[in-house]
XYZ file of C-alpha atoms in Angstrom:
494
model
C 24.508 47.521 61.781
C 24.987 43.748 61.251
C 22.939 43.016 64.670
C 20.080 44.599 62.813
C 20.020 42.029 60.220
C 17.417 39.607 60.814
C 17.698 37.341 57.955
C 19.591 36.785 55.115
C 18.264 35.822 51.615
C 20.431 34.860 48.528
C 18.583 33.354 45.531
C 20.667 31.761 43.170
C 19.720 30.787 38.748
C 21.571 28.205 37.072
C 21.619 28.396 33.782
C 23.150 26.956 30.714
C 25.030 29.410 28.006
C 26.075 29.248 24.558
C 28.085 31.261 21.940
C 27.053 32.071 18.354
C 28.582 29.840 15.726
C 28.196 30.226 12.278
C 27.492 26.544 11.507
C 25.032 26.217 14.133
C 24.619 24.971 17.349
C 27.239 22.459 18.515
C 27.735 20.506 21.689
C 30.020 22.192 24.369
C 32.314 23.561 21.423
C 33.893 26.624 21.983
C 33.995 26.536 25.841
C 37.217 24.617 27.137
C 39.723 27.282 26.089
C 37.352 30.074 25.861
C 38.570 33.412 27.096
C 35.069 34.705 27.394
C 36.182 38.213 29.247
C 38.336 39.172 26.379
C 35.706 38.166 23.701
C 32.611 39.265 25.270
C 32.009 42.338 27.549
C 29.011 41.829 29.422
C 27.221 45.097 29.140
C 26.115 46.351 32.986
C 28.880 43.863 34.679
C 32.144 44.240 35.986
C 34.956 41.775 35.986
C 35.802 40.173 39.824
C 38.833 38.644 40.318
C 40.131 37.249 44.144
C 42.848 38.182 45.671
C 43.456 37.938 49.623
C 44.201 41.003 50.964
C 42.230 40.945 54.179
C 41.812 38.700 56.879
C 38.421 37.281 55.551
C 39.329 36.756 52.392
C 42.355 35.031 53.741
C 39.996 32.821 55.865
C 38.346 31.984 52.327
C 40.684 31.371 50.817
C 42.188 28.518 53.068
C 38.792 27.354 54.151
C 38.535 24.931 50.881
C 40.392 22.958 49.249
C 42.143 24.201 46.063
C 40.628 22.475 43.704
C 37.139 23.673 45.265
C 38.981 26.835 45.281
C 39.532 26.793 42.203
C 35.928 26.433 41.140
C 34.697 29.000 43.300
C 36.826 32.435 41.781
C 38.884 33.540 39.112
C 42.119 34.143 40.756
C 43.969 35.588 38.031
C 42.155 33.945 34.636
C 43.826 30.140 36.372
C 40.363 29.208 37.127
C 37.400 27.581 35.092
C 35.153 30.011 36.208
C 34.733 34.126 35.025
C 33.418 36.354 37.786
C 30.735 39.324 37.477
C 29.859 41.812 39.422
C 26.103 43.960 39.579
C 26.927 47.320 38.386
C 24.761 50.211 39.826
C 24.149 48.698 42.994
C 24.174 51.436 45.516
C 23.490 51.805 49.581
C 19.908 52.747 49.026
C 19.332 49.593 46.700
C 16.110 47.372 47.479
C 14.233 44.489 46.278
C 10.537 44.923 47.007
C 8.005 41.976 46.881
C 4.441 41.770 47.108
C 3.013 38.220 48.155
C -0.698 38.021 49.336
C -1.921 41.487 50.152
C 1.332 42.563 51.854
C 4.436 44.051 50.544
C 8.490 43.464 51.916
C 11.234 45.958 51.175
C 14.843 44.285 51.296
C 17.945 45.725 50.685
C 19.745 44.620 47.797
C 23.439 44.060 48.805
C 24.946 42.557 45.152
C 24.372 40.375 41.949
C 27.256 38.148 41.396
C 27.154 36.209 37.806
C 29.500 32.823 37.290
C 30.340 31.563 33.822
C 31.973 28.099 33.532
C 34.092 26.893 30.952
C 31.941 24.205 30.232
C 28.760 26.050 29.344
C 26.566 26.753 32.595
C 26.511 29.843 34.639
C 25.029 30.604 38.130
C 23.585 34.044 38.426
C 23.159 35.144 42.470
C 21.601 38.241 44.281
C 21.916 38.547 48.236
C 19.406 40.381 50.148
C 18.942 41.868 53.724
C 15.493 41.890 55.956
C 15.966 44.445 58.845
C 12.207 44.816 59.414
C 10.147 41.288 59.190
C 10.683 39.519 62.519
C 8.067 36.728 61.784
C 8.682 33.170 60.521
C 5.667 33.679 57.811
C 7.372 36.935 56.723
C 10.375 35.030 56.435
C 8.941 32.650 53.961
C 6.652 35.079 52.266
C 10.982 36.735 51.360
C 11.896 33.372 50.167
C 9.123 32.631 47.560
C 11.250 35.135 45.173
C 13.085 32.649 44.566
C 9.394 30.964 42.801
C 9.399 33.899 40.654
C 11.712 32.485 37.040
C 8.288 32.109 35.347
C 4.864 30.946 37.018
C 4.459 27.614 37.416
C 0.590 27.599 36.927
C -2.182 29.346 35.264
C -3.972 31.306 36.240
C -2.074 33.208 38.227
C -4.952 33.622 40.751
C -3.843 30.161 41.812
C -0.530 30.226 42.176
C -0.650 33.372 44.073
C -2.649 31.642 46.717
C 0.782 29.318 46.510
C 2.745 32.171 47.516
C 4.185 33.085 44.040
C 5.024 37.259 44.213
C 1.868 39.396 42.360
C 4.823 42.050 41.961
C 8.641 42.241 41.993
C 10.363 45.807 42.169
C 14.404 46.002 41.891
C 15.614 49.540 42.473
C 19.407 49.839 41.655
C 19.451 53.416 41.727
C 17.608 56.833 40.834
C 18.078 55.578 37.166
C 18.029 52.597 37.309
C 14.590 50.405 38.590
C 13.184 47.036 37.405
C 9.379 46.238 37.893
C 7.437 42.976 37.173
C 4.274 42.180 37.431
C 4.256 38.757 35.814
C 1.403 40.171 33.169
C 2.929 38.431 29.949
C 1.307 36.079 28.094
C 2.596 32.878 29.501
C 0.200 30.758 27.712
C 2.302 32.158 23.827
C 5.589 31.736 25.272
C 5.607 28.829 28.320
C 8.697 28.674 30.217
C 9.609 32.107 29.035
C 12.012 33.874 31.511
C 10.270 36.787 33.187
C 11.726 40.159 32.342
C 13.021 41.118 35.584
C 15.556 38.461 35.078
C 16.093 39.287 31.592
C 16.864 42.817 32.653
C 19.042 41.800 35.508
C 21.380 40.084 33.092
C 20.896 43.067 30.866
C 21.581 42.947 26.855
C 24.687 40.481 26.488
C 22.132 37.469 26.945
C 19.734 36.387 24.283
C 16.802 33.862 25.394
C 15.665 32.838 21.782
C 18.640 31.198 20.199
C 17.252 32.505 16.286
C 17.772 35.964 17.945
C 21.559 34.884 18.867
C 24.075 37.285 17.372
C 28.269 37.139 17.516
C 29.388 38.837 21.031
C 26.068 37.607 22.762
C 25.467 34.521 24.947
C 22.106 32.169 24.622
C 20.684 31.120 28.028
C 18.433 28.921 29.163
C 17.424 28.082 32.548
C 18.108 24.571 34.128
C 16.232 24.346 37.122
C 12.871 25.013 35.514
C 11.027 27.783 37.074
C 12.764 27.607 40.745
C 15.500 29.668 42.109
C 17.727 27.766 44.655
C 17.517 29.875 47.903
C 19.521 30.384 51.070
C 18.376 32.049 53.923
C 19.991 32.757 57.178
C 16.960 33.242 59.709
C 17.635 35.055 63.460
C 15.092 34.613 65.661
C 16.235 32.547 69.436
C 12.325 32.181 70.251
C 11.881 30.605 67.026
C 14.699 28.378 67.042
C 13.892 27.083 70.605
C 10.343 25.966 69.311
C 11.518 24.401 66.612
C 14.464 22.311 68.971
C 11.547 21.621 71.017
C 9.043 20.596 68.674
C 6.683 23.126 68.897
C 6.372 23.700 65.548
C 4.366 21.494 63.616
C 6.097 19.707 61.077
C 3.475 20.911 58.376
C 4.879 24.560 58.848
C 8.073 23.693 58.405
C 7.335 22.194 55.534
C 6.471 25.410 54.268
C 9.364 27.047 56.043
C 11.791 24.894 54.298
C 9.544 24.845 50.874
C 8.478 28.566 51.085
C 5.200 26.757 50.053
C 1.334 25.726 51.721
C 1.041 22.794 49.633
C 4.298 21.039 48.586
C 6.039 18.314 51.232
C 9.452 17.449 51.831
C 10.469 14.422 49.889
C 11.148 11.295 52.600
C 14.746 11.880 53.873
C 14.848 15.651 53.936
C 17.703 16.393 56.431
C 17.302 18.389 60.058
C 20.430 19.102 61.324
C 20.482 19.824 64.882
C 23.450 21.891 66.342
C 23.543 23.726 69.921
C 22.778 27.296 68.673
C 21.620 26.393 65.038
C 19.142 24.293 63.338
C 19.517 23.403 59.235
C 16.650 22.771 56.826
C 17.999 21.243 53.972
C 15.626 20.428 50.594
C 16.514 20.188 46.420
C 15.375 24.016 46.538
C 16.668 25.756 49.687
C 18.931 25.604 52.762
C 17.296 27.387 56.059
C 19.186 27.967 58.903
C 17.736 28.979 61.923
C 20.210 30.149 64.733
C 20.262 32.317 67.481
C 22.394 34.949 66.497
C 23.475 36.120 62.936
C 26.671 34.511 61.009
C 28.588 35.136 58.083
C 26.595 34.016 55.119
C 29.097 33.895 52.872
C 31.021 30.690 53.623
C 27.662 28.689 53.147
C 27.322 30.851 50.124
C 30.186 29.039 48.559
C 29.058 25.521 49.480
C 25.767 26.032 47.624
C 27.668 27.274 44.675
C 29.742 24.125 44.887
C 27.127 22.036 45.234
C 24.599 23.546 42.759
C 27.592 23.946 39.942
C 27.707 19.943 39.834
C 24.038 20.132 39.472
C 23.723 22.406 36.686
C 26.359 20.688 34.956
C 24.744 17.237 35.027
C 21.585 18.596 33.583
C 23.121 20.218 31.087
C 25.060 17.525 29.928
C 21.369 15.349 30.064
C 19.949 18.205 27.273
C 23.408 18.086 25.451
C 23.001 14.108 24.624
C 19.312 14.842 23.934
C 20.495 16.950 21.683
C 22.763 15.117 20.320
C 20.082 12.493 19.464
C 18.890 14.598 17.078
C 22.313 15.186 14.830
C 23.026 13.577 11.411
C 25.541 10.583 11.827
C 28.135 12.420 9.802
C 27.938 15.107 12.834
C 27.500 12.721 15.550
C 31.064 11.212 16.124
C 32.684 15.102 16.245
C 29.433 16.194 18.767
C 29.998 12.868 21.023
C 33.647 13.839 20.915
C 33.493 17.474 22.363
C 31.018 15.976 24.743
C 33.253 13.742 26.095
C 36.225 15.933 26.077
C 34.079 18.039 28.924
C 32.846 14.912 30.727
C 36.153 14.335 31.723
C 37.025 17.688 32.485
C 33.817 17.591 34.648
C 34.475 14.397 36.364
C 38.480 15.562 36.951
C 38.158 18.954 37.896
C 34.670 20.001 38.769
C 33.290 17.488 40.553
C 33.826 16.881 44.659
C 33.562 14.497 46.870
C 34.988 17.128 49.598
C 35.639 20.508 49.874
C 37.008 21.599 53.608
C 38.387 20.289 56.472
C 35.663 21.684 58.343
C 33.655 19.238 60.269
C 30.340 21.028 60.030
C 30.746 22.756 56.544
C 31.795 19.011 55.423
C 28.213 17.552 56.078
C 26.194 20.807 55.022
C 28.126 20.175 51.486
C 27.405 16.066 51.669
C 23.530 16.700 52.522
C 23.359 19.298 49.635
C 25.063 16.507 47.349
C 21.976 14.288 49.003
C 19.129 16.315 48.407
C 20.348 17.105 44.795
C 21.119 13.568 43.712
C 24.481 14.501 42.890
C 26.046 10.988 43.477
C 22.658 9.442 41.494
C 23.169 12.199 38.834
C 26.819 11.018 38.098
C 26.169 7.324 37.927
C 23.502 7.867 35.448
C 25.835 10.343 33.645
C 28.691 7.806 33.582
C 26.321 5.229 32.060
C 25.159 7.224 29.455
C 28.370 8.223 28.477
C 29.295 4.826 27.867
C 26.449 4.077 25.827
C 26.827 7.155 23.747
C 30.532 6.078 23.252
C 30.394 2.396 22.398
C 27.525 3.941 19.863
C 30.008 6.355 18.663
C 32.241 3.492 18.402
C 30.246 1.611 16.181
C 29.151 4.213 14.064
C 32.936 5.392 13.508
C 33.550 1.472 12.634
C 30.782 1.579 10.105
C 31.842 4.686 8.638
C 35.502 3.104 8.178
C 34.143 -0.139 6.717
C 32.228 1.956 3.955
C 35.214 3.677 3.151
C 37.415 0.326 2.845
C 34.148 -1.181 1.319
C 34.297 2.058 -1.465
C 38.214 1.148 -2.019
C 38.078 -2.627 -2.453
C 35.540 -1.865 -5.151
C 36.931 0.722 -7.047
C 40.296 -1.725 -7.129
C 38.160 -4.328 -8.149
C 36.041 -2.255 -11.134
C 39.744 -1.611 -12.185
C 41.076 -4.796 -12.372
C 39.758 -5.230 -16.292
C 41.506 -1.440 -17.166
C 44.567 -2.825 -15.541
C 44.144 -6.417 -17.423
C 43.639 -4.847 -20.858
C 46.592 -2.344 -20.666
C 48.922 -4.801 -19.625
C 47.562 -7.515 -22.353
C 48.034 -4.721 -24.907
C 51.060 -2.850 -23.271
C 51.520 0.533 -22.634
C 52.340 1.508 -25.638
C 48.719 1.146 -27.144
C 47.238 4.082 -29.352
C 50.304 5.924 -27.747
C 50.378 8.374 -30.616
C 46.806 9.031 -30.537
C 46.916 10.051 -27.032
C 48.897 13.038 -27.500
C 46.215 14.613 -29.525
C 43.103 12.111 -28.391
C 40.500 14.562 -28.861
C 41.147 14.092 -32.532
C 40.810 10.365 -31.995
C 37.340 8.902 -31.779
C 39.179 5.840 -31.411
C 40.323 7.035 -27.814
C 37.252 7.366 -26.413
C 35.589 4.452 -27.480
C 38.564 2.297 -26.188
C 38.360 4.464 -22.940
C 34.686 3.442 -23.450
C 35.165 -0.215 -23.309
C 37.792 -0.650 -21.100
C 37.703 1.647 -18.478
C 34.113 3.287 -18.095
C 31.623 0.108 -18.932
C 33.785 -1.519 -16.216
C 33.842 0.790 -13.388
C 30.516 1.224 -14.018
C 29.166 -2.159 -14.089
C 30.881 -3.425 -10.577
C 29.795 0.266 -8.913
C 26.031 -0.950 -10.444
C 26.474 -4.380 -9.166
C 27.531 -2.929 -5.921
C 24.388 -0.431 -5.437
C 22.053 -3.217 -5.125
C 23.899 -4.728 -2.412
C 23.770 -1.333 -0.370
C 21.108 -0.343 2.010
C 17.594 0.572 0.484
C 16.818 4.544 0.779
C 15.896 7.781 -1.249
C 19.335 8.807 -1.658
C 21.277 5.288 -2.961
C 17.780 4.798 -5.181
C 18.936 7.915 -7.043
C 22.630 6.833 -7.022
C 21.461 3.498 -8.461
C 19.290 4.741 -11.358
C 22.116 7.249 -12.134
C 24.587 4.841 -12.456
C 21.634 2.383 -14.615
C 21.377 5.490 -17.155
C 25.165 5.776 -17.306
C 25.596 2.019 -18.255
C 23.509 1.752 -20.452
C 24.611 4.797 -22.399
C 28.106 3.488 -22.295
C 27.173 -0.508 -23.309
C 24.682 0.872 -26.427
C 28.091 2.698 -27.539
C 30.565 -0.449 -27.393
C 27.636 -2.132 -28.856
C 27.324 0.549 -31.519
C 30.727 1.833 -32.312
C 32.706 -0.875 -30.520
C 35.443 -0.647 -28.140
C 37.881 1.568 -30.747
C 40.457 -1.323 -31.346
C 40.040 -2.658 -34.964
């Protein structure tokens, strides 16, 4: 059965996820500690957790290292990640695909779905090809991965880029998706399709005003690609390629699964005895002569792709941040930076194995995605961000010591005329002062005209804007309500 296999095609969405929260949206709150399996039940997914019982998953297992491990499975709820599995997915399940005027029927062997602790999630489906032998057919497979939401209009044109006229995902007899990419893109741009929507099922919302407790918002990262991996068998193939046979235009479009876009300079080749790799920001190819275990390379793409989707996220998170009241920005900066760290200690790798050949396949997907470009940038914006939370956490303090040295100084005339007078003053009037006039004028005089006249004094030393304007011509009325009493009645102290 496995000889059969000609290629193998797994398509892989990053995405970003968020829970509701009843005082809106925060940054990255809610996600370090969350127990998401025992809060939300994903409707239409089962839980996965690894455990080495057999002699491949053994071979997993010690084929990274831990901490790569570690990101890869929940062994056990110790992990940052939650595992999903596709349920409904049968023997007789297919993906169908129409691109151009011919259609390709694959067979659907699982949907896997990844949530991370610090809000992204990578949702994966693997297919099989047992019947397209040719290197066009092969491509024609891979430009599902194209297919998160068209990335021009009309569609007219970017069919003639290879973008699928129709998607069909049979699960079972009940169970069948069908898209034919007939919404109206124009009213909703950057809309996920349906079929993706319905993959994911009713736990995930994609308009965050639609959000309700128990669901997750998600939005995709990548735009309107899927990452793709592909596993190609064909020996006369892979000998014209060694040989350079095939033009470089082609595979271009081999690697690109498109007719018009290039590789960027510095896309990697990587030339090995019985296999060839094609390695761009969208895809790794591998030609070879005779099938191999996909699921090894699986992993590295996960690896690699995680650290992607978590630097872009944290890119929208400070966007988003640049939008937040000051009062809210110090707390939003701080649960951002609580999950930088965690990203930069435990989630993001400079190595993963001890094997030779996996070793470079991971660096040149770190390459092509600008991983180690990614991080410097992050790193520098996270020290901007913080010396700005810094100074906005200094100002804040100085108001507050500014607010105290002035309401010690507006009571420095109370404190003056109680202990000229003693404390004894009026003291039998007090125990019944709303009797006493008397009381409340000398309260009046002493206390009130005061407090008010440094606070006054004060306001016009503060920054100019709507809100301190109204502060200030409070505080006017109140003085000069209080001063045309002392003037009136005096200050109750005959």
């Amino acid at each position: 059965m496995q000889d059969s296999i000609i290629s193998t095609h797994v398509f892989y969405l990053p995405f970003s996820w968020e829970l509701k929260n009843i005082s809106g949206r925060q940054v990255l709150k809610g996600h370090k500690h969350e127990k998401t399996k025992d809060r939300i039940p994903l409707e239409g997914w089962k839980d996965r957790v690894f455990k080495a019982l057999t002699d491949e998953s053994y071979n997993e297992y010690v084929y990274f290292y831990k901490p790569a491990f570690q990101m890869l499975y929940d062994v056990e709820g110790k992990s940052m990640v939650y595992n999903y599995e596709k349920q409904g997915i049968e023997k007789e399940s297919f993906i169908q695909i129409k691109v151009g005027e011919k259609t390709y029927k694959t067979v659907l062997r699982n949907m896997e779905l990844r949530l991370y602790k610090n809000g992204i999630g990578l949702l994966s489906f693997k297919c099989l090809n047992k019947e397209y032998g040719n290197p066009e057919d092969i491509i024609a497979i891979n430009s599902l991965s194209k297919s998160v939401y068209p990335y021009k209009l009309p569609l007219e044109n970017a069919h003639k880029d290879l973008f699928p006229k129709e998607v069909i995902i049979h699960f079972n007899a009940h169970e069948e998706i069908v898209e034919k990419f007939e919404k109206d893109y124009k009213q909703a741009p950057m809309c996920i399709c349906d079929m993706i929507r319905k993959v994911l099922g009713p736990s995930f919302i994609f308009d965050y005003k639609f959000l309700e407790k128990g669901k997750l918002f998600v939005e995709p990262l990548f735009g309107n690609r899927m990452f793709a991996l592909c596993m190609y068998q064909n020996p006369s193939f892979l000998r014209d390629v060694k040989n350079k046979v095939v033009s470089k235009r082609f595979l271009n479009s081999f690697i690109l699964f498109s007719k018009k876009e290039k590789l960027l300079e510095g896309a990697t080749y990587l030339d090995l005895p019985k296999v060839v790799y094609g390695i761009s920001r969208f895809s790794l190819v591998c030609m070879m002569e005779s099938n191999k275990e996909s699921k090894l390379y699986n992993q590295l793409v996960i690896l690699a792709l995680m650290q992607k989707a978590s630097l872009l996220h944290f890119g929208n998170q400070i966007a988003f941040i640049a939008d937040l009241p000051k009062n809210e920005l110090v707390s939003a900066i701080g649960n951002l930076y609580e999950i930088y760290i965690q990203f930069i200690s435990q989630m993001r790798f400079n190595e993963v194995t001890v094997d030779v050949q996996g070793s470079y396949i991971y660096n040149e997907l770190l390459r092509q995605l600008s991983i180690e470009r990614g991080v410097k940038e992050l790193d520098f914006e996270m020290q901007e961000i913080h010396e700005y939370a810094t100074l906005i956490d200094k100002a804040q303090s100085k108001g507050k010591m500014d607010f105290l040295t002035i309401i010690g100084t507006a009571l420095v005339i109370p404190t003056f005329v109680t202990g000229f007078f003693g404390m004894n003053i009026l003291q039998e009037q007090f125990m019944d002062w709303w009797k006493h006039s008397e009381i409340m004028l000398w309260f009046n005089g002493y206390v009130m005209l005061p407090v008010l006249a440094v606070l006054l004094i004060y306001s016009f030393w503060t920054k100019k804007s709507r809100k301190s304007m109204v502060t200030r011509n409070i505080l006017l009325g109140l003085f000069v309500i209080s001063f045309y009493i002392l003037i009136r009645w005096g200050c109750g102290i005959g």
